[in-house]
């Protein structure tokens, strides 16, 4: 049987990216790297009370994904991460250290900031079309439900399956 190493997390960023050199930079091969910390809340029941636990995970985002998301990765932003666990090992002054982190395969922006403000001045904003500025398109004025096969009530009541 094959081994499986797959992680999916949804949580909130704990700080703005790019605030220091460790959070965003470029590797020696020129590939962009973003290091973020994700706070993930979990509720569990202890007797009759619900207790909220928060776990913090270090996540590394590589390449174009890191570059493209840089303006949007701000403190409090909710994101979904799909990736895998990676263990780093090193030795310092004769003592061995180990740390498990997450390498992101995909990152999806979800909610806004926890304080309700918009996440960034550079974020795209989409506005609904104003009906008074309606364009003269052939489908918008000539649409009727009957043009696509009737009202939907023309099915027999006894369906043979």
mmCIF file of C-alpha atoms in Angstrom:
data_model
loop_
_atom_site.group_PDB
_atom_site.id
_atom_site.type_symbol
_atom_site.label_atom_id
_atom_site.label_comp_id
_atom_site.label_asym_id
_atom_site.label_seq_id
_atom_site.Cartn_x
_atom_site.Cartn_y
_atom_site.Cartn_z
ATOM 1 C CA UNK A 1 0.000 0.000 0.000
ATOM 2 C CA UNK A 2 1.256 3.488 -0.853
ATOM 3 C CA UNK A 3 2.016 6.087 1.790
ATOM 4 C CA UNK A 4 -0.111 9.220 2.029
ATOM 5 C CA UNK A 5 1.081 12.685 3.019
ATOM 6 C CA UNK A 6 -1.738 15.177 2.406
ATOM 7 C CA UNK A 7 -2.923 18.148 4.474
ATOM 8 C CA UNK A 8 -5.913 20.456 4.038
ATOM 9 C CA UNK A 9 -6.264 23.418 6.407
ATOM 10 C CA UNK A 10 -8.518 26.453 6.642
ATOM 11 C CA UNK A 11 -7.478 29.207 9.007
ATOM 12 C CA UNK A 12 -6.449 32.823 9.476
ATOM 13 C CA UNK A 13 -3.024 34.346 8.850
ATOM 14 C CA UNK A 14 -1.268 35.520 12.003
ATOM 15 C CA UNK A 15 0.752 38.373 10.435
ATOM 16 C CA UNK A 16 1.246 40.371 7.249
ATOM 17 C CA UNK A 17 3.549 38.814 4.681
ATOM 18 C CA UNK A 18 6.568 40.818 3.648
ATOM 19 C CA UNK A 19 6.944 42.439 7.066
ATOM 20 C CA UNK A 20 10.422 40.867 7.296
ATOM 21 C CA UNK A 21 12.896 39.021 5.057
ATOM 22 C CA UNK A 22 11.966 35.646 6.539
ATOM 23 C CA UNK A 23 8.319 35.924 5.472
ATOM 24 C CA UNK A 24 8.989 36.612 1.775
ATOM 25 C CA UNK A 25 12.106 36.257 -0.333
ATOM 26 C CA UNK A 26 13.773 34.468 -3.203
ATOM 27 C CA UNK A 27 15.786 31.259 -3.090
ATOM 28 C CA UNK A 28 19.225 31.043 -4.703
ATOM 29 C CA UNK A 29 17.603 29.618 -7.856
ATOM 30 C CA UNK A 30 15.379 32.730 -8.151
ATOM 31 C CA UNK A 31 12.181 31.019 -7.034
ATOM 32 C CA UNK A 32 9.899 33.076 -4.758
ATOM 33 C CA UNK A 33 9.197 31.763 -1.263
ATOM 34 C CA UNK A 34 6.575 32.932 1.227
ATOM 35 C CA UNK A 35 6.517 31.711 4.833
ATOM 36 C CA UNK A 36 3.223 32.254 6.631
ATOM 37 C CA UNK A 37 1.744 31.159 9.918
ATOM 38 C CA UNK A 38 -1.836 29.921 9.993
ATOM 39 C CA UNK A 39 -4.050 29.880 13.090
ATOM 40 C CA UNK A 40 -6.645 27.099 12.958
ATOM 41 C CA UNK A 41 -9.419 27.031 15.554
ATOM 42 C CA UNK A 42 -11.022 23.823 16.764
ATOM 43 C CA UNK A 43 -13.928 23.436 19.165
ATOM 44 C CA UNK A 44 -14.137 20.420 21.444
ATOM 45 C CA UNK A 45 -16.405 19.453 24.273
ATOM 46 C CA UNK A 46 -14.963 19.038 27.766
ATOM 47 C CA UNK A 47 -17.768 17.757 29.973
ATOM 48 C CA UNK A 48 -20.661 20.181 29.488
ATOM 49 C CA UNK A 49 -18.520 23.058 28.192
ATOM 50 C CA UNK A 50 -17.192 23.784 24.725
ATOM 51 C CA UNK A 51 -13.520 24.748 24.618
ATOM 52 C CA UNK A 52 -11.886 26.497 21.670
ATOM 53 C CA UNK A 53 -8.345 25.406 20.900
ATOM 54 C CA UNK A 54 -6.072 27.205 18.467
ATOM 55 C CA UNK A 55 -3.214 25.488 16.666
ATOM 56 C CA UNK A 56 -0.555 27.335 14.706
ATOM 57 C CA UNK A 57 1.016 25.908 11.552
ATOM 58 C CA UNK A 58 3.999 27.152 9.547
ATOM 59 C CA UNK A 59 3.317 27.051 5.813
ATOM 60 C CA UNK A 60 5.702 27.576 2.895
ATOM 61 C CA UNK A 61 4.339 28.748 -0.456
ATOM 62 C CA UNK A 62 6.648 28.570 -3.481
ATOM 63 C CA UNK A 63 6.934 30.054 -6.961
ATOM 64 C CA UNK A 64 4.377 32.123 -8.828
ATOM 65 C CA UNK A 65 1.738 31.298 -6.226
ATOM 66 C CA UNK A 66 3.821 33.100 -3.586
ATOM 67 C CA UNK A 67 4.427 36.095 -5.857
ATOM 68 C CA UNK A 68 0.797 36.395 -6.936
ATOM 69 C CA UNK A 69 -0.625 36.108 -3.421
ATOM 70 C CA UNK A 70 1.861 38.468 -1.739
ATOM 71 C CA UNK A 71 -0.397 41.574 -1.818
ATOM 72 C CA UNK A 72 -3.349 39.638 -0.387
ATOM 73 C CA UNK A 73 -1.687 37.700 2.439
ATOM 74 C CA UNK A 74 -2.438 40.027 5.339
ATOM 75 C CA UNK A 75 -3.025 39.420 9.016
ATOM 76 C CA UNK A 76 -6.483 37.997 9.686
ATOM 77 C CA UNK A 77 -7.082 36.887 6.083
ATOM 78 C CA UNK A 78 -8.759 33.480 5.884
ATOM 79 C CA UNK A 79 -7.147 31.029 3.470
ATOM 80 C CA UNK A 80 -7.444 27.367 2.519
ATOM 81 C CA UNK A 81 -4.215 25.423 2.061
ATOM 82 C CA UNK A 82 -3.815 22.083 0.321
ATOM 83 C CA UNK A 83 -0.341 20.624 0.682
ATOM 84 C CA UNK A 84 1.911 18.114 2.403
ATOM 85 C CA UNK A 85 3.987 17.771 5.565
ATOM 86 C CA UNK A 86 7.739 18.252 5.329
ATOM 87 C CA UNK A 87 10.193 17.571 8.131
ATOM 88 C CA UNK A 88 13.316 19.716 8.329
ATOM 89 C CA UNK A 89 16.263 18.424 10.358
ATOM 90 C CA UNK A 90 19.424 20.246 11.332
ATOM 91 C CA UNK A 91 22.185 20.223 13.885
ATOM 92 C CA UNK A 92 23.451 23.191 15.862
ATOM 93 C CA UNK A 93 26.241 23.084 18.444
ATOM 94 C CA UNK A 94 26.079 19.274 18.473
ATOM 95 C CA UNK A 95 22.370 19.231 19.276
ATOM 96 C CA UNK A 96 19.874 17.820 16.771
ATOM 97 C CA UNK A 97 16.700 19.738 15.922
ATOM 98 C CA UNK A 98 13.635 18.872 13.910
ATOM 99 C CA UNK A 99 10.589 20.818 12.736
ATOM 100 C CA UNK A 100 7.533 19.743 10.768
ATOM 101 C CA UNK A 101 5.997 22.319 8.447
ATOM 102 C CA UNK A 102 3.536 22.348 5.580
ATOM 103 C CA UNK A 103 4.434 22.963 1.943
ATOM 104 C CA UNK A 104 1.470 24.356 0.022
ATOM 105 C CA UNK A 105 0.479 22.896 -3.324
ATOM 106 C CA UNK A 106 -2.488 25.263 -3.676
ATOM 107 C CA UNK A 107 -3.708 28.254 -1.685
ATOM 108 C CA UNK A 108 -7.174 29.748 -1.943
ATOM 109 C CA UNK A 109 -8.198 33.124 -0.533
ATOM 110 C CA UNK A 110 -11.458 32.799 1.399
ATOM 111 C CA UNK A 111 -12.766 35.440 3.785
ATOM 112 C CA UNK A 112 -11.805 38.998 4.498
ATOM 113 C CA UNK A 113 -9.946 40.290 7.494
ATOM 114 C CA UNK A 114 -11.286 39.338 10.890
ATOM 115 C CA UNK A 115 -11.773 43.011 11.775
ATOM 116 C CA UNK A 116 -14.086 43.574 8.797
ATOM 117 C CA UNK A 117 -11.812 45.904 6.807
ATOM 118 C CA UNK A 118 -10.941 45.232 3.206
ATOM 119 C CA UNK A 119 -7.766 43.233 2.841
ATOM 120 C CA UNK A 120 -5.794 45.439 0.473
ATOM 121 C CA UNK A 121 -6.121 48.525 -1.651
ATOM 122 C CA UNK A 122 -4.816 46.496 -4.593
ATOM 123 C CA UNK A 123 -7.460 43.786 -4.351
ATOM 124 C CA UNK A 124 -9.830 43.639 -7.294
ATOM 125 C CA UNK A 125 -13.337 44.865 -6.651
ATOM 126 C CA UNK A 126 -16.313 43.614 -8.596
ATOM 127 C CA UNK A 127 -19.442 45.693 -8.859
ATOM 128 C CA UNK A 128 -22.834 44.575 -10.158
ATOM 129 C CA UNK A 129 -23.938 45.982 -13.466
ATOM 130 C CA UNK A 130 -26.175 49.010 -13.183
ATOM 131 C CA UNK A 131 -29.527 48.386 -14.945
ATOM 132 C CA UNK A 132 -29.684 51.990 -16.156
ATOM 133 C CA UNK A 133 -26.439 51.395 -18.068
ATOM 134 C CA UNK A 134 -27.825 48.292 -19.738
ATOM 135 C CA UNK A 135 -26.169 47.422 -23.012
ATOM 136 C CA UNK A 136 -28.234 46.648 -26.050
ATOM 137 C CA UNK A 137 -27.519 42.928 -26.283
ATOM 138 C CA UNK A 138 -29.678 40.533 -28.232
ATOM 139 C CA UNK A 139 -30.277 38.092 -25.381
ATOM 140 C CA UNK A 140 -31.092 40.415 -22.492
ATOM 141 C CA UNK A 141 -34.274 41.969 -23.916
ATOM 142 C CA UNK A 142 -35.579 38.896 -25.725
ATOM 143 C CA UNK A 143 -35.325 36.322 -22.911
ATOM 144 C CA UNK A 144 -38.392 34.348 -21.946
ATOM 145 C CA UNK A 145 -38.632 31.042 -20.058
ATOM 146 C CA UNK A 146 -40.459 29.462 -22.997
ATOM 147 C CA UNK A 147 -37.497 30.038 -25.310
ATOM 148 C CA UNK A 148 -35.605 27.220 -23.574
ATOM 149 C CA UNK A 149 -38.148 24.411 -23.814
ATOM 150 C CA UNK A 150 -41.251 25.470 -21.940
ATOM 151 C CA UNK A 151 -42.231 25.975 -18.349
ATOM 152 C CA UNK A 152 -40.839 22.743 -16.970
ATOM 153 C CA UNK A 153 -44.340 21.449 -16.153
ATOM 154 C CA UNK A 154 -44.588 19.321 -19.280
ATOM 155 C CA UNK A 155 -43.068 16.163 -17.714
ATOM 156 C CA UNK A 156 -45.386 13.192 -17.117
ATOM 157 C CA UNK A 157 -46.131 12.466 -13.472
ATOM 158 C CA UNK A 158 -45.352 8.767 -13.809
ATOM 159 C CA UNK A 159 -41.660 8.498 -14.577
ATOM 160 C CA UNK A 160 -40.687 4.857 -15.315
ATOM 161 C CA UNK A 161 -37.577 4.855 -13.109
#
